[in-house]
Coordinates of C-alpha atoms in Angstrom, one line a residue:
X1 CA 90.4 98.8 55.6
X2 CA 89.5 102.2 54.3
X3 CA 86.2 103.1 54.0
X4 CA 85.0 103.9 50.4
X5 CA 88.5 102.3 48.6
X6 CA 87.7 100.6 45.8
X7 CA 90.3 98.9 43.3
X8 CA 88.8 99.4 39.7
X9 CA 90.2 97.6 36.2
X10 CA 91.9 94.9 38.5
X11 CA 92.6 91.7 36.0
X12 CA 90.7 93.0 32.9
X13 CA 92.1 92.4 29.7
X14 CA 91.7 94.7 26.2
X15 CA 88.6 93.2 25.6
X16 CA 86.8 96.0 24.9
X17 CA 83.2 96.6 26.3
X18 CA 80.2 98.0 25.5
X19 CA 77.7 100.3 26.7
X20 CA 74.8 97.0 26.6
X21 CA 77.5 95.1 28.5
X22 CA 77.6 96.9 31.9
X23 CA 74.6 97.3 34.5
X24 CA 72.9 100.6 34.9
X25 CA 73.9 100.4 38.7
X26 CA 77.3 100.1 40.4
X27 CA 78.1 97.0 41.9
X28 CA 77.3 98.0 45.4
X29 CA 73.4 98.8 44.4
X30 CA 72.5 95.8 42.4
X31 CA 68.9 95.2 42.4
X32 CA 68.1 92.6 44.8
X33 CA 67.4 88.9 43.3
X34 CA 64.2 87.3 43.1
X35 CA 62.8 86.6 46.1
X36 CA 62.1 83.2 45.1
X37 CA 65.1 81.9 42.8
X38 CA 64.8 78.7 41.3
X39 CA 67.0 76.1 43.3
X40 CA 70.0 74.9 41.9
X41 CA 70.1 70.9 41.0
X42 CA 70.9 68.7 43.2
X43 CA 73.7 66.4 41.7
X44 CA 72.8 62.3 42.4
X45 CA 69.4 61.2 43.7
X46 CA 66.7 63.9 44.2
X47 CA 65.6 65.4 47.2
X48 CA 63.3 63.3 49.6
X49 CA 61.0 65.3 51.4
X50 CA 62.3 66.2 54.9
X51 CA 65.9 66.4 53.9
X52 CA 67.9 68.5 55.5
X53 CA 71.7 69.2 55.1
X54 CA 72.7 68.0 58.4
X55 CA 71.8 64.3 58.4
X56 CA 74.1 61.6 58.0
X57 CA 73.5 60.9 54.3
X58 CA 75.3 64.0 53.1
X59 CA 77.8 62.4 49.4
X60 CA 81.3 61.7 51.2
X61 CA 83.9 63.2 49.4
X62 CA 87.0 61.0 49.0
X63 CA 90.3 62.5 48.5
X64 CA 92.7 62.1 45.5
X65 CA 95.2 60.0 46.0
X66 CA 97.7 61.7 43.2
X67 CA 96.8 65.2 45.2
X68 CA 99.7 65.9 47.4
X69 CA 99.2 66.7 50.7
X70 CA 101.3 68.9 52.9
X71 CA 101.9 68.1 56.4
X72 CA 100.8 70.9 58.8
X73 CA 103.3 71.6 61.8
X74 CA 101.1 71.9 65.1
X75 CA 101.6 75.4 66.8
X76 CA 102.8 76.0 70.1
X77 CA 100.1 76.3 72.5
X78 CA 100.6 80.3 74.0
X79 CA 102.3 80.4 77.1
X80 CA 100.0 80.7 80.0
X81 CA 100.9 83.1 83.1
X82 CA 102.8 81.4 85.6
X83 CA 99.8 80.7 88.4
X84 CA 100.7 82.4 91.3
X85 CA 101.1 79.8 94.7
X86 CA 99.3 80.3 97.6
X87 CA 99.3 83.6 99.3
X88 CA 101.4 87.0 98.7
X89 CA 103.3 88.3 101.7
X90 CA 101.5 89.8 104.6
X91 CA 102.5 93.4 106.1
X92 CA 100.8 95.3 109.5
X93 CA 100.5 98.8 109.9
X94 CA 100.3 100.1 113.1
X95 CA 98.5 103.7 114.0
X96 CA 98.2 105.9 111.9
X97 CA 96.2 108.7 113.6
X98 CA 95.7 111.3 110.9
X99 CA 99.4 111.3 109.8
X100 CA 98.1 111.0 105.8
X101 CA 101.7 111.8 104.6
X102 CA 104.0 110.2 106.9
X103 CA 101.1 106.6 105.8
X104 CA 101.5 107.6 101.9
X105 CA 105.9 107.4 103.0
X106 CA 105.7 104.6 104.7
X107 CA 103.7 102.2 102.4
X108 CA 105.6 103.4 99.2
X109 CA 108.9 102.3 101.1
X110 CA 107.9 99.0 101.2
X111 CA 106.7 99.3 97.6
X112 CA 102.8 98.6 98.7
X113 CA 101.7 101.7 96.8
X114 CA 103.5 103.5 94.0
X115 CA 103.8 107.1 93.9
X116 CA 100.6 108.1 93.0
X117 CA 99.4 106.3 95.8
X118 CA 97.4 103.2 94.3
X119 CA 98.2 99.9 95.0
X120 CA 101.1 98.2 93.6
X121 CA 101.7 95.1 95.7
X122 CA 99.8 92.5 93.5
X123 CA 98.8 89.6 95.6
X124 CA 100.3 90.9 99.1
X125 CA 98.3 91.3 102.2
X126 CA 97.8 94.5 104.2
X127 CA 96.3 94.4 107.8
X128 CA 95.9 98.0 109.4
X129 CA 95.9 97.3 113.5
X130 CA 92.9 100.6 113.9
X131 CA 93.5 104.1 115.2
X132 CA 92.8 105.5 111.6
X133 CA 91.7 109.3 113.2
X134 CA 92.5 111.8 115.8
X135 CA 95.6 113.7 116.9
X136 CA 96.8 113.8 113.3
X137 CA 95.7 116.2 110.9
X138 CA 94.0 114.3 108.4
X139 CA 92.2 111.3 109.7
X140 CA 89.1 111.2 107.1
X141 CA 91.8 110.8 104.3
X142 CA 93.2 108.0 105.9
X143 CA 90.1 106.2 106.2
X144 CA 89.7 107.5 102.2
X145 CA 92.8 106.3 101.3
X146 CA 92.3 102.5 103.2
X147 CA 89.0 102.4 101.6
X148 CA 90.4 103.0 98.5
X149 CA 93.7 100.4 98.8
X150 CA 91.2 97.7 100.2
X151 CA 89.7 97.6 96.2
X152 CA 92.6 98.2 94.2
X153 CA 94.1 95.3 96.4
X154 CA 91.4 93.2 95.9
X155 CA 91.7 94.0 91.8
X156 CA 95.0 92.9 92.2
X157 CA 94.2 89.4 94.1
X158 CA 95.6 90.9 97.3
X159 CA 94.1 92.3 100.0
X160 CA 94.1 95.0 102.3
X161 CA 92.2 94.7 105.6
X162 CA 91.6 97.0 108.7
X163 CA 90.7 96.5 112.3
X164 CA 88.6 98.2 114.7
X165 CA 91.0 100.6 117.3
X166 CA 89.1 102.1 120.1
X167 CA 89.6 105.7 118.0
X168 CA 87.0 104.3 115.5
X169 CA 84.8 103.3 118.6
X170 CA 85.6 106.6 120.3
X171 CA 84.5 108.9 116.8
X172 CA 81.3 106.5 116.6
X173 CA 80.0 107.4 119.5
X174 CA 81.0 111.0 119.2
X175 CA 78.8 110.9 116.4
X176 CA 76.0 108.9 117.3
X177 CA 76.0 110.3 121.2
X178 CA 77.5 113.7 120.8
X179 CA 77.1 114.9 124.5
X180 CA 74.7 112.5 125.7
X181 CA 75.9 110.8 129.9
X182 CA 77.2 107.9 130.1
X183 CA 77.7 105.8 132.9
X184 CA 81.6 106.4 133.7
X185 CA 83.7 104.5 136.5
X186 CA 84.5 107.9 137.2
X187 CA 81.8 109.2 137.4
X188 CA 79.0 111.3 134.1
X189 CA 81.1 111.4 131.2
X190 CA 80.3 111.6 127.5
X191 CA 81.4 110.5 124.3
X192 CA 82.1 114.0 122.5
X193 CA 84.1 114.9 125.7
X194 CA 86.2 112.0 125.2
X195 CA 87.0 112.8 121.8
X196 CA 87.7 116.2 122.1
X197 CA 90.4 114.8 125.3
X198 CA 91.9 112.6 123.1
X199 CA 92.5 114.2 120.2
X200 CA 89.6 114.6 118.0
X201 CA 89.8 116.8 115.2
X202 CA 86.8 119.2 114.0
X203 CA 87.8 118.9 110.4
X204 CA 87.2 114.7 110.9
X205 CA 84.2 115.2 112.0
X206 CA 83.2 117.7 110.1
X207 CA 83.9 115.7 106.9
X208 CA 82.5 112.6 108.6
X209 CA 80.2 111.1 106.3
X210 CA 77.8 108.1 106.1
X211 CA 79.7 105.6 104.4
X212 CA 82.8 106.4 106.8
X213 CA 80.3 105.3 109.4
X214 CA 78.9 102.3 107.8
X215 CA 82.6 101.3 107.0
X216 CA 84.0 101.5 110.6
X217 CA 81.1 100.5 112.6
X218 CA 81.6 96.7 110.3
X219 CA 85.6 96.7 111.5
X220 CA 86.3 93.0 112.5
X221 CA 88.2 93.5 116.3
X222 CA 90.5 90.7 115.3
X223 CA 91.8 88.4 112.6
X224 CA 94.4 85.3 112.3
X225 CA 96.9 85.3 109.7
X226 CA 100.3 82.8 109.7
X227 CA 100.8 82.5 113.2
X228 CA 99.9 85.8 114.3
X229 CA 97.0 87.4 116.5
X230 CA 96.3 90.7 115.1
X231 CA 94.4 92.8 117.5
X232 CA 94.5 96.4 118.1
X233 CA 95.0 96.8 122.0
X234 CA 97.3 95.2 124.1
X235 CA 94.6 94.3 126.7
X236 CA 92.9 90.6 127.1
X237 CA 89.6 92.3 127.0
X238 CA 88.5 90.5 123.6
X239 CA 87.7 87.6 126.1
X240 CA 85.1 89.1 127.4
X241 CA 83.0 88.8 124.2
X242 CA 83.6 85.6 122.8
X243 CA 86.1 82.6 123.0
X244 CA 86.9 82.5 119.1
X245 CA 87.9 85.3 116.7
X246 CA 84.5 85.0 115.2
X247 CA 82.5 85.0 117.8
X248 CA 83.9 88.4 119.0
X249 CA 84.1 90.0 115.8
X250 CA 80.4 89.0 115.9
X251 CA 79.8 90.7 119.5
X252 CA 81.2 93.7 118.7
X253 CA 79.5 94.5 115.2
X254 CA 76.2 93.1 116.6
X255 CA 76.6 95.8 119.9
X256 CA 77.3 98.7 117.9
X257 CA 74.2 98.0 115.9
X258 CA 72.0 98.3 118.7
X259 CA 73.6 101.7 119.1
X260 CA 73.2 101.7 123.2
X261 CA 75.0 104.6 124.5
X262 CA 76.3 103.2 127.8
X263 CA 76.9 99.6 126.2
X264 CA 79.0 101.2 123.2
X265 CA 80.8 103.1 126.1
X266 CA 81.6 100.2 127.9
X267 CA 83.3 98.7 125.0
X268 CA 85.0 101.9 124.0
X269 CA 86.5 101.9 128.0
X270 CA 87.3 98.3 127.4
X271 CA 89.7 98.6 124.6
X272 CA 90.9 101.7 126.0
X273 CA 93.0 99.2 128.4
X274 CA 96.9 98.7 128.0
X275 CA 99.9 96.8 129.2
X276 CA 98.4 93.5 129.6
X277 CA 101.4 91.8 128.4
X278 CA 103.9 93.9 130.0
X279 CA 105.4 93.2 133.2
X280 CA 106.0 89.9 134.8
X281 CA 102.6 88.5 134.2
X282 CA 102.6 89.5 130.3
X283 CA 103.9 86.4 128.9
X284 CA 100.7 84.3 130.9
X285 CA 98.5 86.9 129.4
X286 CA 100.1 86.7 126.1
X287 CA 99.6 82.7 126.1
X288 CA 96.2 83.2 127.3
X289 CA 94.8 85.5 124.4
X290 CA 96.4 83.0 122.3
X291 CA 95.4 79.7 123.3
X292 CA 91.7 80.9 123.3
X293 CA 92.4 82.5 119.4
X294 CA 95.3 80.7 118.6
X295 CA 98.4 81.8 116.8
X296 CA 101.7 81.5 118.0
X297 CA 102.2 85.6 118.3
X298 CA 100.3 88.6 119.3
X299 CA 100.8 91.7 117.1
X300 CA 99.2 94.7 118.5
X301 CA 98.9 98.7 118.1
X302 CA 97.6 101.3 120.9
X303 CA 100.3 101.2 123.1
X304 CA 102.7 103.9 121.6
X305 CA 106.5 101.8 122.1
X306 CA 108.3 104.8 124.0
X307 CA 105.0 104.8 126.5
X308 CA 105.9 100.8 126.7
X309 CA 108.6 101.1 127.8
X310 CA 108.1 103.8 130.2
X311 CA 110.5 106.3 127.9
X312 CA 107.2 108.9 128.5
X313 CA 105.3 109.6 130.9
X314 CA 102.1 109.5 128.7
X315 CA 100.4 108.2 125.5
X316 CA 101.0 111.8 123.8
X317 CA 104.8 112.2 124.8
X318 CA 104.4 115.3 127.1
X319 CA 107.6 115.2 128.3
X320 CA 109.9 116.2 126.1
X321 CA 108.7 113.9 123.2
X322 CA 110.0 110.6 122.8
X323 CA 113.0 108.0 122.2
X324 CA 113.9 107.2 118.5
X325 CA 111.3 103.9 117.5
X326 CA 113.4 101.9 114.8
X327 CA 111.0 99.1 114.6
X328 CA 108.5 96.9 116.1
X329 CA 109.3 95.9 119.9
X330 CA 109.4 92.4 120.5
X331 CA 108.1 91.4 124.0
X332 CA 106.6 89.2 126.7
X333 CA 108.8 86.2 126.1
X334 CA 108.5 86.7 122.6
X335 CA 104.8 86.0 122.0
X336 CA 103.8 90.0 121.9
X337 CA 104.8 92.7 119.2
X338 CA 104.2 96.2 119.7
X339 CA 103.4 97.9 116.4
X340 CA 102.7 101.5 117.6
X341 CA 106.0 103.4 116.5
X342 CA 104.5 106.5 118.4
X343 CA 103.7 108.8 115.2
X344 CA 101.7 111.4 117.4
X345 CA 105.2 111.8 119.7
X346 CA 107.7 112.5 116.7
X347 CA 107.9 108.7 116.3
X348 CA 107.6 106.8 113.6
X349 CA 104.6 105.1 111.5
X350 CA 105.4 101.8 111.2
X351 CA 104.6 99.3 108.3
X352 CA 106.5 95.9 108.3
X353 CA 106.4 92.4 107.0
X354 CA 105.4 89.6 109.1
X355 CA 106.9 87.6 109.8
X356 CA 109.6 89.3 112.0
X357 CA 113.4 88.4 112.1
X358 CA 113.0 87.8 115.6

C-alpha cells in the first residue's frame, strides 16, 4: 500500500451534491462518536443481566437449504524438510602447527569450509587431534579460526571439536610459568625453555589472549566417535589418569586448574611420549588403550608419519626433510592410525574421513 493514496468519486453517480450534504472534515478526521452511544436492539428476548456474548445461548443460525453451497477442495499440507537421520559424516585433522593456509586448503578440499572460510559442511563432524601452535607461522589464527568453525558448525547442526596436544599444554605453561624450575628427569628445566626448543613462536604469544587460554586449558584429552579412539599422542599415558574417557578428560582439566607448575609439567612430559604402538609390542598397547576406552581403532596425531617410520631422524625432519605423506598410516595390526602428515617437514596437513578404506 502507498502511504497517503486515496481513490476519490469511486461508485458515485450524477446525483448532484450540496454544500449542506458533505461534513466540514475529511473522512480521516471525523469527530469522534459519543462516548456513550445508545446500544443497538437486541433482536428476540431482551438482555438478562449478566449476559455476555460467549455463553451457550447465543440465536443458532440455520442455513438455507435453497443456498448453494460450494464444496471447498482441502490444500496440500507444505512440504516439510526432509529430517535429517542420525549423524553427518565425521572427519580428523591431524596437526596443524601454525600452518593457517596449508588448514584453510585442506578443509576446503574436502568441502568442510567454503572459500571464504566459514563452515559449509551442514551436519558433519570435525575432530581436530591438538597441536594447534608452534613451528608454524600463525598458530593464534588457527586456534581463531577453530573457535570460530566450532559455532558456525554448531549453527549448522554439526560439530566441530578439538583435543588437547601437548603444544596446548606446552604454551599454557609457558604462559602461566614463563621461566619458573621445574622438576625435570633431566634435571632444572622450565616451561618457557621448552617452548622456545620446540618451536614457539613470539608472535603466538604475543597475541595470546585470555579467552585463547580459557579455551585450551577446557580441551577434552580424548573422545569416542564410531569405533574410533581419538587421542592426540601415540603414548598409553592417558591411563595414568583415569580408566574411562571421562574420567581422564576430568583429570586433566581439573590439574590444570590448580595451575601447579611441576604437576602441569609432569603432564606436559607425559604426553610428550611416542611410539607406543610401534614396534612388536604396539598392537598389545594398541588393544590395551582400547579395551580400557573402547573403540575398535586408535586415531592419533604427534608422531609426524616420516619420524614413524624412521624416514627422519627427528620430529622436525633435520635431515634432509622428509618422504612424501599421501595419507594416514595404518598400523599396529590395524588398530592404530597415524594422523600427523608431517606439515612442519614439507609434509602434508592431513584432513580425512573416518572411517578409513582400510
Amino acid at each position: 500500500m502507498v502511504e497517503g493514496s486515496m481513490t476519490q468519486g469511486a461508485g458515485l453517480g450524477p446525483t448532484a451534491r450540496t454544500t449542506a450534504a458533505l461534513s466540514p472534515f475529511p473522512a480521516y478526521a471525523q469527530p469522534a462518536p459519543h462516548e456513550n452511544p445508545p446500544a443497538p436492539p437486541v433482536p428476540g428476548d431482551a438482555m438478562t443481566p449478566g449476559y455476555t456474548p460467549t455463553e451457550r445461548d447465543l440465536p443458532v443460525i440455520v442455513a438455507d437449504p435453497d443456498v448453494p453451497t460450494v464444496e471447498l477442495t482441502p490444500l496440500a499440507d507444505p512440504e516439510a524438510p526432509v529430517p535429517t537421520n542420525g549423524p553427518g559424516p565425521l572427519y580428523v585433522v591431524g596437526d596443524v602447527h601454525g600452518y593457517l593456509d596449508e588448514l584453510h586448503e585442506a578443509l576446503a578440499a574436502q568441502g568442510l569450509i567454503d572459500a571464504d572460510g566459514h563452515w559449509a559442511a551442514g551436519n558433519a563432524r570435525l575432530w581436530f587431534l591438538g597441536d594447534f601452535t608452534d613451528r608454524g607461522p600463525d598458530g593464534i589464527g588457527v586456534i581463531d579460526l577453530v573457535m570460530r568453525l566450532s559455532a558456525e558448525a554448531a549453527a549448522a547442526g554439526g560439530y566441530c571439536k578439538a583435543l588437547m596436544g601437548n603444544h596446548e599444554l606446552l604454551l599454557l605453561g609457558a604462559k602461566r610459568f614463563y621461566d619458573t624450575p621445574v622438576n625435570s628427569g633431566a634435571g632444572t628445566a622450565s616451561f618457557q625453555a621448552a617452548w622456545l626448543i620446540n618451536g614457539g613462536q613470539r608472535t603466538d604469544m604475543e597475541r595470546l589472549q585470555d579467552h585463547h587460554l580459557q579455551w585450551m586449558a577446557r580441551l577434552d584429552a580424548m573422545a569416542e566417535e564410531d569405533g574410533h579412539l581419538l587421542v592426540h599422542s601415540d603414548t598409553t599415558a592417558y591411563l595414568d589418569y583415569g580408566d574411562s574417557i571421562e574420567a581422564v578428560n576430568d583429570a586433566i582439566t581439573e590439574a590444570l586448574q590448580r595451575s601447579d607448575a611441576d604437576e602441569c609439567w609432569d603432564l606436559f612430559r607425559k604426553f610428550t611420549k611416542r611410539f607406543a604402538f610401534r614396534d612388536e609390542a604396539g598392537p598389545t598397547a594398541a588393544r590395551e588403550l582400547l579395551t580400557a576406552f573402547g573403540g575398535s581403532r586408535v586415531v592419533h596425531g604427534h608422531s609426524p608419519i616420516p619420524y614413524l617410520l624412521g624416514e627422519v631422524g627427528s620430529e622436525d625432519g633435520e635431515d634432509n626433510g622428509a618422504a612424501a605423506v599421501d595419507g594416514p598410516h595404518v598400523y599396529a595390526d590395524g588398530l592404530a592410525v597415524a594422523m600427523d602428515g608431517g606439515v612442519t617437514m614439507a609434509g602434508k596437513l592431513l584432513v580425512v574421513q573416518l572411517p578409513l578404506s582400510v
